[in-house]
Coordinates of C-alpha atoms in Angstrom, one line a residue:
Chain A
M1 CA 99.2 120.4 69.6
A2 CA 100.6 119.0 66.5
Q3 CA 102.2 121.4 64.1
A4 CA 99.7 122.6 61.2
P5 CA 100.5 120.4 57.9
T6 CA 103.0 121.7 55.6
A7 CA 100.7 123.2 52.8
G8 CA 100.9 121.1 49.6
S9 CA 103.1 118.1 51.1
E10 CA 102.0 114.9 49.9
F11 CA 102.8 113.3 53.2
D12 CA 100.8 116.0 55.0
R13 CA 97.9 115.8 52.7
D14 CA 97.6 112.1 52.9
T15 CA 98.0 111.7 56.7
A16 CA 95.4 114.5 57.2
V17 CA 92.8 114.0 59.7
T18 CA 89.7 115.9 60.6
S19 CA 87.9 115.9 63.8
R20 CA 84.5 114.3 63.8
A21 CA 83.8 114.3 67.4
P22 CA 85.8 114.5 70.7
G23 CA 88.7 112.1 70.2
V24 CA 87.5 110.7 67.0
Y25 CA 89.0 111.7 63.6
E26 CA 88.1 110.9 59.9
A27 CA 91.1 110.3 57.3
D28 CA 91.0 109.2 53.7
L29 CA 93.9 106.8 53.2
S30 CA 95.7 107.4 49.6
P31 CA 96.3 104.8 46.9
G32 CA 99.7 106.5 46.6
W33 CA 101.4 104.8 49.4
S34 CA 100.9 101.4 48.6
I35 CA 103.5 98.5 48.2
L36 CA 102.5 95.4 46.4
K37 CA 98.9 96.6 46.4
A38 CA 99.0 96.7 50.4
L39 CA 99.1 100.1 52.0
N40 CA 102.5 100.6 53.6
G41 CA 102.2 100.2 57.3
G42 CA 104.3 103.1 58.3
Y43 CA 102.2 105.7 56.3
V44 CA 99.0 104.2 58.0
L45 CA 100.8 104.4 61.2
A46 CA 101.7 108.1 60.5
T47 CA 98.1 108.8 59.9
A48 CA 97.0 107.4 63.2
G49 CA 99.9 109.1 64.9
R50 CA 98.8 112.5 63.8
A51 CA 95.4 112.0 65.2
L52 CA 97.0 111.0 68.6
G53 CA 99.1 114.4 68.3
L54 CA 96.2 116.3 68.1
A55 CA 93.9 114.3 70.9
L56 CA 96.7 114.3 73.4
P57 CA 98.3 117.3 75.3
H58 CA 101.7 116.5 74.0
P59 CA 102.6 117.2 70.2
D60 CA 105.4 114.5 69.5
P61 CA 105.5 110.6 69.4
F62 CA 108.0 109.5 71.7
T63 CA 107.3 105.8 71.5
V64 CA 104.4 104.3 69.6
S65 CA 103.5 100.3 69.3
A66 CA 101.4 99.3 66.4
H67 CA 99.8 96.0 66.2
F68 CA 98.3 95.6 62.5
L69 CA 95.4 93.4 62.3
T70 CA 94.1 93.6 58.9
P71 CA 95.5 95.2 55.9
S72 CA 94.5 98.7 55.1
A73 CA 92.9 99.9 52.0
P74 CA 92.7 103.3 50.0
G75 CA 89.8 104.9 51.2
P76 CA 87.7 106.5 54.2
A77 CA 89.1 105.7 57.6
V78 CA 87.8 106.7 61.4
I79 CA 90.5 107.0 64.0
R80 CA 89.1 106.7 67.4
T81 CA 91.5 107.8 70.1
E82 CA 91.5 107.3 74.1
T83 CA 93.4 109.2 76.6
V84 CA 95.0 106.9 78.8
R85 CA 97.2 109.2 81.1
T86 CA 98.1 112.7 81.1
G87 CA 101.3 113.8 82.8
R88 CA 103.6 116.7 82.9
T89 CA 106.3 115.4 80.6
V90 CA 104.5 112.6 78.7
S91 CA 101.2 111.5 78.0
T92 CA 99.9 108.0 76.9
G93 CA 97.0 107.4 74.6
Q94 CA 95.6 104.7 72.2
A95 CA 94.1 104.7 68.8
A96 CA 92.0 102.4 66.7
L97 CA 91.9 103.1 62.9
T98 CA 89.1 101.2 61.5
Q99 CA 87.7 101.3 57.6
F100 CA 84.5 100.1 56.2
A101 CA 83.7 96.7 54.8
E102 CA 81.2 96.4 51.8
D103 CA 78.2 96.0 54.5
G104 CA 79.1 99.0 56.1
S105 CA 80.5 97.7 59.3
E106 CA 83.8 99.0 60.5
V107 CA 87.0 96.6 60.5
E108 CA 89.7 97.4 62.6
R109 CA 93.0 98.0 60.7
V110 CA 95.3 98.9 63.2
R111 CA 95.4 99.1 67.1
V112 CA 98.1 101.9 68.5
L113 CA 99.4 102.5 72.0
A114 CA 101.6 105.6 72.2
T115 CA 103.2 107.9 74.5
Y116 CA 104.0 111.4 73.5
G117 CA 106.0 114.3 74.8
D118 CA 107.7 117.3 73.7
L119 CA 110.9 116.6 71.8
G120 CA 111.6 120.5 72.1
A121 CA 111.8 119.8 75.6
L122 CA 114.6 117.2 76.0
T123 CA 117.9 117.6 77.6
D124 CA 121.0 118.3 75.3
E125 CA 123.0 115.8 77.0
V126 CA 123.8 113.2 73.9
R127 CA 125.8 110.0 74.8
T128 CA 124.9 107.9 71.8
N129 CA 127.3 105.0 71.5
A130 CA 125.9 103.8 67.9
K131 CA 127.4 105.5 65.0
P132 CA 125.7 106.4 61.9
P133 CA 125.8 103.9 58.7
A134 CA 128.8 104.5 56.3
M135 CA 127.2 105.0 52.9
P136 CA 128.4 106.6 49.7
P137 CA 126.8 109.9 48.8
P138 CA 123.4 109.9 47.4
E139 CA 124.5 110.4 44.1
E140 CA 126.3 106.9 44.0
C141 CA 123.5 105.3 45.4
F142 CA 120.6 103.4 43.5
G143 CA 117.2 105.1 43.2
S144 CA 114.2 103.4 42.1
S145 CA 114.6 104.1 38.6
D146 CA 118.4 102.6 38.8
G147 CA 117.7 98.9 39.0
P148 CA 115.2 96.2 38.2
T149 CA 112.0 98.2 38.2
D150 CA 109.9 94.7 38.1
V151 CA 110.8 94.0 41.9
F152 CA 107.9 96.4 43.2
G153 CA 105.6 96.3 39.9
D154 CA 102.2 97.5 41.4
S155 CA 103.8 99.9 44.0
T156 CA 102.6 103.6 44.1
L157 CA 104.9 104.1 47.4
L158 CA 108.0 104.5 45.2
G159 CA 106.6 107.6 43.5
R160 CA 106.2 109.3 47.0
L161 CA 109.8 108.7 48.2
D162 CA 113.4 109.5 47.4
V163 CA 115.2 106.4 48.6
R164 CA 118.7 105.8 47.2
M165 CA 119.9 102.3 48.2
D166 CA 123.6 101.9 49.0
P167 CA 124.9 99.7 46.4
A168 CA 126.7 97.4 48.8
T169 CA 123.4 96.3 50.2
S170 CA 121.7 96.1 46.8
G171 CA 122.8 92.8 45.5
W172 CA 119.6 91.4 46.0
A173 CA 118.0 93.2 43.3
I174 CA 120.1 91.4 41.0
G175 CA 119.9 87.7 42.8
K176 CA 122.9 88.5 44.6
P177 CA 121.9 88.8 48.4
T178 CA 124.8 89.1 50.9
G179 CA 123.1 86.8 53.3
T180 CA 123.7 89.2 56.2
G181 CA 120.0 90.9 56.4
E182 CA 121.2 94.4 56.2
L183 CA 120.3 97.1 53.8
R184 CA 120.7 100.9 53.9
G185 CA 120.1 103.7 52.1
W186 CA 119.0 107.5 52.0
F187 CA 115.7 108.5 52.5
G188 CA 113.6 111.7 51.5
L189 CA 110.1 112.3 50.4
A190 CA 109.7 113.0 46.5
D191 CA 108.5 116.4 47.0
G192 CA 111.3 117.5 49.1
R193 CA 109.5 117.9 52.2
D194 CA 111.8 117.7 55.1
P195 CA 111.5 115.1 57.8
D196 CA 109.6 115.6 61.2
P197 CA 108.7 113.4 64.1
L198 CA 105.7 112.2 62.2
S199 CA 107.5 111.4 59.2
L200 CA 110.0 109.3 61.0
L201 CA 107.0 106.6 61.6
L202 CA 106.9 106.3 57.7
A203 CA 110.8 106.4 57.3
V204 CA 111.4 103.3 59.6
D205 CA 108.9 101.1 57.2
A206 CA 109.9 102.4 53.9
L207 CA 112.7 100.5 52.7
P208 CA 112.5 97.4 51.2
P209 CA 112.6 94.3 53.3
A210 CA 115.7 93.5 55.0
A211 CA 114.8 89.8 54.4
F212 CA 115.6 90.7 50.7
D213 CA 119.4 90.6 51.6
L214 CA 118.8 86.8 53.2
G215 CA 117.7 85.7 49.6
V216 CA 113.9 85.7 50.7
S217 CA 111.6 87.0 48.3
G218 CA 107.9 88.0 48.8
W219 CA 105.8 89.9 51.0
T220 CA 106.7 90.3 54.9
P221 CA 103.7 91.7 56.3
T222 CA 104.1 93.5 59.6
V223 CA 102.4 92.2 62.8
E224 CA 104.0 94.7 65.4
L225 CA 106.0 97.7 65.1
T226 CA 107.4 99.8 67.8
V227 CA 109.0 103.2 67.1
H228 CA 110.9 105.4 69.2
V229 CA 111.5 109.1 68.5
R230 CA 114.4 110.2 69.9
A231 CA 115.0 113.7 68.7
R232 CA 113.5 116.3 66.1
P233 CA 115.3 115.5 63.1
A234 CA 117.2 118.4 61.4
S235 CA 116.6 119.5 57.9
G236 CA 117.7 117.6 55.0
P237 CA 118.0 113.8 53.8
L238 CA 117.9 110.8 56.5
R239 CA 119.9 107.7 56.7
V240 CA 118.1 104.4 57.1
A241 CA 119.6 101.2 58.4
I242 CA 117.8 98.1 58.7
A243 CA 118.9 94.6 59.7
T244 CA 117.2 91.2 60.6
R245 CA 118.9 88.6 62.5
N246 CA 116.2 86.0 63.5
L247 CA 114.5 84.5 60.7
A248 CA 112.7 81.7 62.4
G249 CA 109.5 79.8 62.9
G250 CA 107.8 81.6 60.3
F251 CA 108.5 85.3 61.5
L252 CA 111.4 87.6 61.3
E253 CA 112.1 90.7 63.0
E254 CA 113.4 94.0 61.4
D255 CA 115.3 96.7 63.1
A256 CA 115.7 100.1 61.7
E257 CA 117.7 103.2 62.6
V258 CA 117.2 106.4 61.4
W259 CA 120.1 109.2 61.2
D260 CA 119.5 112.8 60.5
S261 CA 121.9 115.3 58.5
A262 CA 123.3 116.4 61.8
D263 CA 124.3 112.6 62.7
R264 CA 121.9 112.2 65.5
L265 CA 120.1 108.9 65.7
V266 CA 116.5 110.3 65.6
A267 CA 114.5 107.2 65.2
Q268 CA 114.9 103.6 66.2
S269 CA 112.6 100.9 65.5
R270 CA 111.7 97.1 65.8
Q271 CA 108.9 95.4 63.8
L272 CA 107.8 91.8 64.0
A273 CA 106.7 90.3 60.4
R274 CA 105.6 87.2 59.0
A275 CA 108.2 85.3 56.6
P276 CA 107.0 84.7 53.2
R277 CA 105.5 81.1 53.0
A278 CA 108.2 78.3 52.3
K279 CA 107.4 78.2 48.6
D280 CA 108.2 81.9 48.2
L281 CA 111.8 81.2 49.7
A282 CA 114.9 81.3 47.4
Chain B
M1 CA 94.5 78.4 76.9
A2 CA 97.4 79.1 79.1
Q3 CA 98.9 76.3 81.0
A4 CA 98.0 75.5 84.6
P5 CA 100.5 77.3 87.1
T6 CA 103.3 75.0 88.1
A7 CA 102.2 74.1 91.6
G8 CA 104.6 75.7 94.2
S9 CA 106.6 78.1 91.8
E10 CA 107.1 81.5 93.0
F11 CA 106.7 83.1 89.7
D12 CA 103.5 81.2 89.1
R13 CA 102.1 81.9 92.7
D14 CA 102.9 85.6 92.4
T15 CA 102.0 86.0 88.9
A16 CA 98.5 84.0 89.3
V17 CA 95.2 85.8 88.3
T18 CA 91.8 84.8 89.1
S19 CA 88.8 85.6 87.0
R20 CA 86.1 88.0 88.4
A21 CA 83.8 88.3 85.5
P22 CA 84.4 87.8 81.7
G23 CA 87.7 89.3 80.5
V24 CA 88.2 90.8 84.2
Y25 CA 90.9 89.4 86.5
E26 CA 92.3 89.8 89.9
A27 CA 95.7 89.4 91.3
D28 CA 97.7 90.1 94.1
L29 CA 101.2 91.7 93.5
S30 CA 104.0 90.2 95.8
P31 CA 106.3 92.4 97.3
G32 CA 109.1 89.9 96.5
W33 CA 109.4 91.2 92.8
S34 CA 110.9 94.9 93.8
I35 CA 114.1 96.6 92.8
L36 CA 114.9 99.5 94.9
K37 CA 111.2 99.5 96.1
A38 CA 109.8 99.7 92.8
L39 CA 107.9 96.2 91.4
N40 CA 109.9 95.0 88.5
G41 CA 108.0 95.9 85.4
G42 CA 108.9 92.5 83.8
Y43 CA 106.9 90.9 86.6
V44 CA 104.1 93.3 86.3
L45 CA 103.8 92.6 82.5
A46 CA 104.1 89.0 83.2
T47 CA 100.8 89.1 85.4
A48 CA 98.9 90.8 82.8
G49 CA 100.4 88.6 80.2
R50 CA 98.8 85.7 82.3
A51 CA 95.6 87.4 82.0
L52 CA 95.8 87.9 78.3
G53 CA 96.6 84.2 77.8
L54 CA 93.5 83.1 79.6
A55 CA 91.3 85.9 77.8
L56 CA 92.6 85.3 74.5
P57 CA 91.9 81.9 72.2
H58 CA 95.6 81.6 71.7
P59 CA 98.0 80.6 74.6
D60 CA 101.3 82.2 74.2
P61 CA 102.7 85.9 73.7
F62 CA 104.2 86.6 70.4
T63 CA 104.5 90.3 70.6
V64 CA 103.8 92.2 73.7
S65 CA 104.0 96.2 74.1
A66 CA 103.5 97.6 77.2
H67 CA 103.4 101.4 78.4
F68 CA 104.0 101.9 81.9
L69 CA 102.0 104.4 83.5
T70 CA 102.5 104.7 87.2
P71 CA 104.5 102.6 89.3
S72 CA 103.2 99.3 90.7
A73 CA 103.0 98.5 94.2
P74 CA 102.7 95.4 96.1
G75 CA 98.7 94.6 96.6
P76 CA 95.4 94.0 94.6
A77 CA 95.2 94.6 90.9
V78 CA 92.6 94.5 88.5
I79 CA 93.5 93.7 84.9
R80 CA 90.7 94.4 82.3
T81 CA 91.2 92.6 79.0
E82 CA 89.6 93.5 75.7
T83 CA 89.7 91.3 72.7
V84 CA 90.7 93.1 69.7
R85 CA 90.8 90.7 67.0
T86 CA 91.0 86.8 66.9
G87 CA 92.3 85.2 63.8
R88 CA 93.3 81.7 62.6
T89 CA 97.1 81.9 63.7
V90 CA 97.0 84.8 66.1
S91 CA 94.8 87.0 68.3
T92 CA 95.3 90.6 69.6
G93 CA 94.1 91.7 73.0
Q94 CA 94.6 94.6 75.3
A95 CA 95.0 94.6 79.1
A96 CA 94.7 97.4 81.3
L97 CA 96.0 96.9 84.8
T98 CA 95.0 99.1 87.8
Q99 CA 95.5 99.4 91.4
F100 CA 93.6 101.2 94.2
A101 CA 94.6 104.4 95.7
E102 CA 93.8 105.1 99.2
D103 CA 90.4 106.7 98.5
G104 CA 89.5 103.4 96.7
S105 CA 89.8 104.8 93.2
E106 CA 91.5 103.0 90.3
V107 CA 94.7 104.1 88.9
E108 CA 96.1 102.3 86.2
R109 CA 99.6 101.0 86.3
V110 CA 100.3 99.6 82.8
R111 CA 98.6 99.5 79.5
V112 CA 99.3 96.3 77.1
L113 CA 98.4 95.6 73.4
A114 CA 99.4 92.1 72.9
T115 CA 99.3 89.6 69.9
Y116 CA 99.5 86.0 71.0
G117 CA 99.8 82.8 69.1
D118 CA 100.6 79.1 69.7
L119 CA 104.6 78.7 69.6
G120 CA 103.9 75.1 69.3
A121 CA 102.4 75.7 65.9
L122 CA 105.5 77.5 64.3
T123 CA 107.4 76.0 61.5
D124 CA 110.6 74.3 62.4
E125 CA 112.8 76.5 59.9
V126 CA 115.4 78.5 62.0
R127 CA 117.9 80.6 59.9
T128 CA 118.8 83.1 62.8
N129 CA 121.8 85.0 61.9
A130 CA 122.4 86.3 65.5
K131 CA 124.8 84.1 67.9
P132 CA 124.4 83.4 71.5
P133 CA 126.6 85.5 73.8
A134 CA 129.8 84.0 74.7
M135 CA 130.1 83.8 78.3
P136 CA 132.0 81.8 81.2
P137 CA 129.9 78.9 82.7
P138 CA 127.5 80.0 85.4
E139 CA 130.0 78.7 88.2
E140 CA 132.5 81.3 87.0
C141 CA 130.0 84.1 87.1
F142 CA 129.2 86.5 89.6
G143 CA 126.0 85.6 91.7
S144 CA 124.0 88.6 93.7
S145 CA 126.3 87.5 96.9
D146 CA 129.5 87.6 95.4
G147 CA 129.7 91.3 94.7
P148 CA 128.9 94.7 96.4
T149 CA 125.6 94.2 98.2
D150 CA 124.8 97.7 98.8
V151 CA 124.0 98.2 95.1
F152 CA 120.5 97.1 95.3
G153 CA 119.9 97.5 99.1
D154 CA 116.1 97.5 99.4
S155 CA 115.5 94.8 96.5
T156 CA 113.7 91.6 96.9
L157 CA 113.6 90.8 93.4
L158 CA 117.2 89.1 93.8
G159 CA 115.8 86.8 96.0
R160 CA 113.5 85.5 93.1
L161 CA 116.1 85.0 90.8
D162 CA 119.2 83.2 90.2
V163 CA 121.3 85.6 88.1
R164 CA 125.2 85.0 87.5
M165 CA 126.7 88.0 85.8
D166 CA 129.5 87.7 83.3
P167 CA 132.6 88.9 85.0
A168 CA 133.5 90.9 81.9
T169 CA 130.4 93.1 82.3
S170 CA 130.6 93.5 86.1
G171 CA 133.2 96.3 86.3
W172 CA 130.4 98.7 86.9
A173 CA 129.9 97.0 90.4
I174 CA 133.5 98.3 91.6
G175 CA 133.4 101.5 90.0
K176 CA 134.9 100.6 86.4
P177 CA 132.2 100.5 83.9
T178 CA 133.6 99.6 80.4
G179 CA 131.6 102.3 78.8
T180 CA 130.3 100.2 76.3
G181 CA 126.9 99.8 77.6
E182 CA 126.5 96.2 77.7
L183 CA 125.9 93.5 80.4
R184 CA 125.1 89.5 80.1
G185 CA 124.6 86.9 82.4
W186 CA 122.9 83.7 83.2
F187 CA 119.2 83.9 84.2
G188 CA 117.2 81.5 86.1
L189 CA 114.7 81.3 89.0
A190 CA 115.7 80.9 92.5
D191 CA 113.5 78.0 93.2
G192 CA 114.2 76.3 90.0
R193 CA 111.3 76.6 87.9
D194 CA 112.1 76.0 84.0
P195 CA 111.6 79.2 81.8
D196 CA 108.3 79.3 79.6
P197 CA 106.8 81.8 77.5
L198 CA 105.4 83.9 80.2
S199 CA 109.0 83.8 82.2
L200 CA 110.5 85.4 79.5
L201 CA 108.6 88.7 79.8
L202 CA 110.3 88.7 83.2
A203 CA 113.6 87.8 82.2
V204 CA 114.0 90.4 79.4
D205 CA 113.8 92.9 82.2
A206 CA 115.5 91.4 85.2
L207 CA 119.3 92.3 84.9
P208 CA 120.4 95.2 86.2
P209 CA 120.2 98.5 83.8
A210 CA 122.8 98.2 80.9
A211 CA 123.1 102.0 81.6
F212 CA 125.1 101.0 84.6
D213 CA 128.0 100.0 82.0
L214 CA 128.1 103.4 80.9
G215 CA 128.9 104.7 84.3
V216 CA 125.4 105.8 84.8
S217 CA 124.0 104.9 88.3
G218 CA 120.3 105.5 89.6
W219 CA 117.0 104.3 88.5
T220 CA 116.0 103.9 85.1
P221 CA 112.4 103.6 85.1
T222 CA 110.8 101.7 81.9
V223 CA 108.4 104.0 80.1
E224 CA 107.7 101.4 77.3
L225 CA 108.8 97.8 76.6
T226 CA 107.8 95.6 73.6
V227 CA 108.6 91.8 73.9
H228 CA 109.0 89.4 70.9
V229 CA 108.7 85.8 72.0
R230 CA 110.1 83.8 69.3
A231 CA 110.1 80.2 70.4
R232 CA 109.4 78.0 73.6
P233 CA 112.3 78.1 75.6
A234 CA 114.1 74.5 76.3
S235 CA 114.7 73.5 79.9
G236 CA 117.5 74.8 81.9
P237 CA 119.3 78.1 82.4
L238 CA 118.9 81.0 79.8
R239 CA 121.4 83.6 78.8
V240 CA 120.3 87.2 78.9
A241 CA 122.5 89.9 76.9
I242 CA 121.5 93.7 77.1
A243 CA 122.6 96.5 75.6
T244 CA 122.0 100.4 75.4
R245 CA 123.4 102.4 72.4
N246 CA 121.5 105.6 72.5
L247 CA 121.6 107.4 75.8
A248 CA 120.3 111.0 74.6
G249 CA 118.1 113.6 75.6
G250 CA 117.3 112.3 79.1
F251 CA 116.1 108.9 77.8
L252 CA 118.0 105.6 76.7
E253 CA 116.8 102.4 75.0
E254 CA 117.9 99.0 76.1
D255 CA 117.8 96.0 73.9
A256 CA 117.6 92.4 75.4
E257 CA 118.3 88.9 74.0
V258 CA 117.5 85.8 75.7
W259 CA 119.0 82.7 74.7
D260 CA 117.9 79.1 75.7
S261 CA 120.1 76.1 76.6
A262 CA 119.3 74.7 73.2
D263 CA 121.2 77.8 71.8
R264 CA 117.7 79.3 70.3
L265 CA 117.2 83.1 70.3
V266 CA 113.8 82.7 72.2
A267 CA 112.9 86.4 73.1
Q268 CA 114.1 89.9 72.1
S269 CA 113.2 93.3 73.6
R270 CA 113.6 96.8 73.5
Q271 CA 112.4 99.2 76.2
L272 CA 112.6 103.0 76.2
A273 CA 113.6 104.3 79.8
R274 CA 114.2 107.7 81.7
A275 CA 117.7 108.0 82.2
P276 CA 118.7 109.3 85.8
R277 CA 118.7 112.9 86.5
A278 CA 121.9 114.7 85.7
K279 CA 123.0 114.7 89.4
D280 CA 123.1 111.0 89.2
L281 CA 125.3 110.7 86.5
A282 CA 128.9 109.2 87.2

């Protein structure tokens, strides 16, 4: 079973779900996690992920695939889960998160297919080739109050997070993108809540778009997001490095790696997003 | 609608589906696509993908997420599709591929969530940062008959493919893995059928495991596979480069990039696989 929410944490309060019937959960999506007036995809996914952790016999997301259908809005949501297969070490389930239109009908926001396991039961063997991103310490990085504040004018998400961006990948904020398509920064929650497997689903989607470093501005809505959670993160701040390498045909992919304070690569993700319309391109 | 199968092609013959009822299709999985006695995941996914292309109003896979539940076997299969959402430029659907146990009950092999669109309708703008892999020409690469033939003893898949591996990433076949976790090669179908969006679902899962280059031997069954199809591939051979960077806790990820003869990055994928058990590690 999933862990009980950490009392008082914004993340746990706003991703909380209550069981309405077997496999059916209710949530109340908070307006506090929006970016440019749309609820952050990782926040919505984490909420659906919490329901799946309660519905399935294994507690932790291992690999989560989400197809985003319509933008989520603050307000009530219903999450209907289905158990696809239960096994000894992993189980697979599906979740459909819907919200209510003005006429009371349900509109599906995201469909999730996920395999859960027990991160505590993984072997200790770690032969990771990848290396953590080199970044200055947090005090030398840019917080949301350090740079231009007009970039994300109507975004409440920034108030929930403590993100410090590496100056080397922040040129875009003053009109000087590097053209490499990479961003990286320190990631924490503003109220100090430690990371856990569920908050990793948020962390992979919580930095500014990597496309900003290509000189592309404007919204890049996520079409699909797959997250692999590879280890229970240690306490303390995370380092998130994102990169896009294939902006083409009106779409782009964005890869994210999340490293914990013990230098473990705790999560990897890739999303497919729509590129802004041509008139938005710098 | 999906294109009519290319007459006579092994891939089209063996991924063919027939409609049994609205949204329900039948297939007959062929024993010709097995690796070490298990049907190749990309082949099974391509078959489910064909059904989705018929069921959805858009013909081409854009982003496909598959959770593999139990190993597929040669023989009859049923693919039940559900349309999740239809839109103007993309549609999302789900597919459950099942086979029959000895007692006649159905066992689900793979559950797929996919968003389809029209690759022919994408904009022409290509700003891909990534570069095609540098490889010797096919005649200087190793075909399946060039190296040790005992590595994949009971594998019929090799007879369906024309794969030529870069010698620089083939040391593992003679006990000399580089330790980098990268493999690359030319990819084609043995009968010369040109690539298309559906065959890309096979191409991303058709090379030997990248883990072999870490000195890891043994089967690495796929738990989850997400494929992004980014462009309709040009005629001619494909180049496939795969890499694993995070072997840890009994699992590993494997990324694949597929480049066509026009130097377009036509597909990107990531799979999560189980690492062989410790006793199999070199």
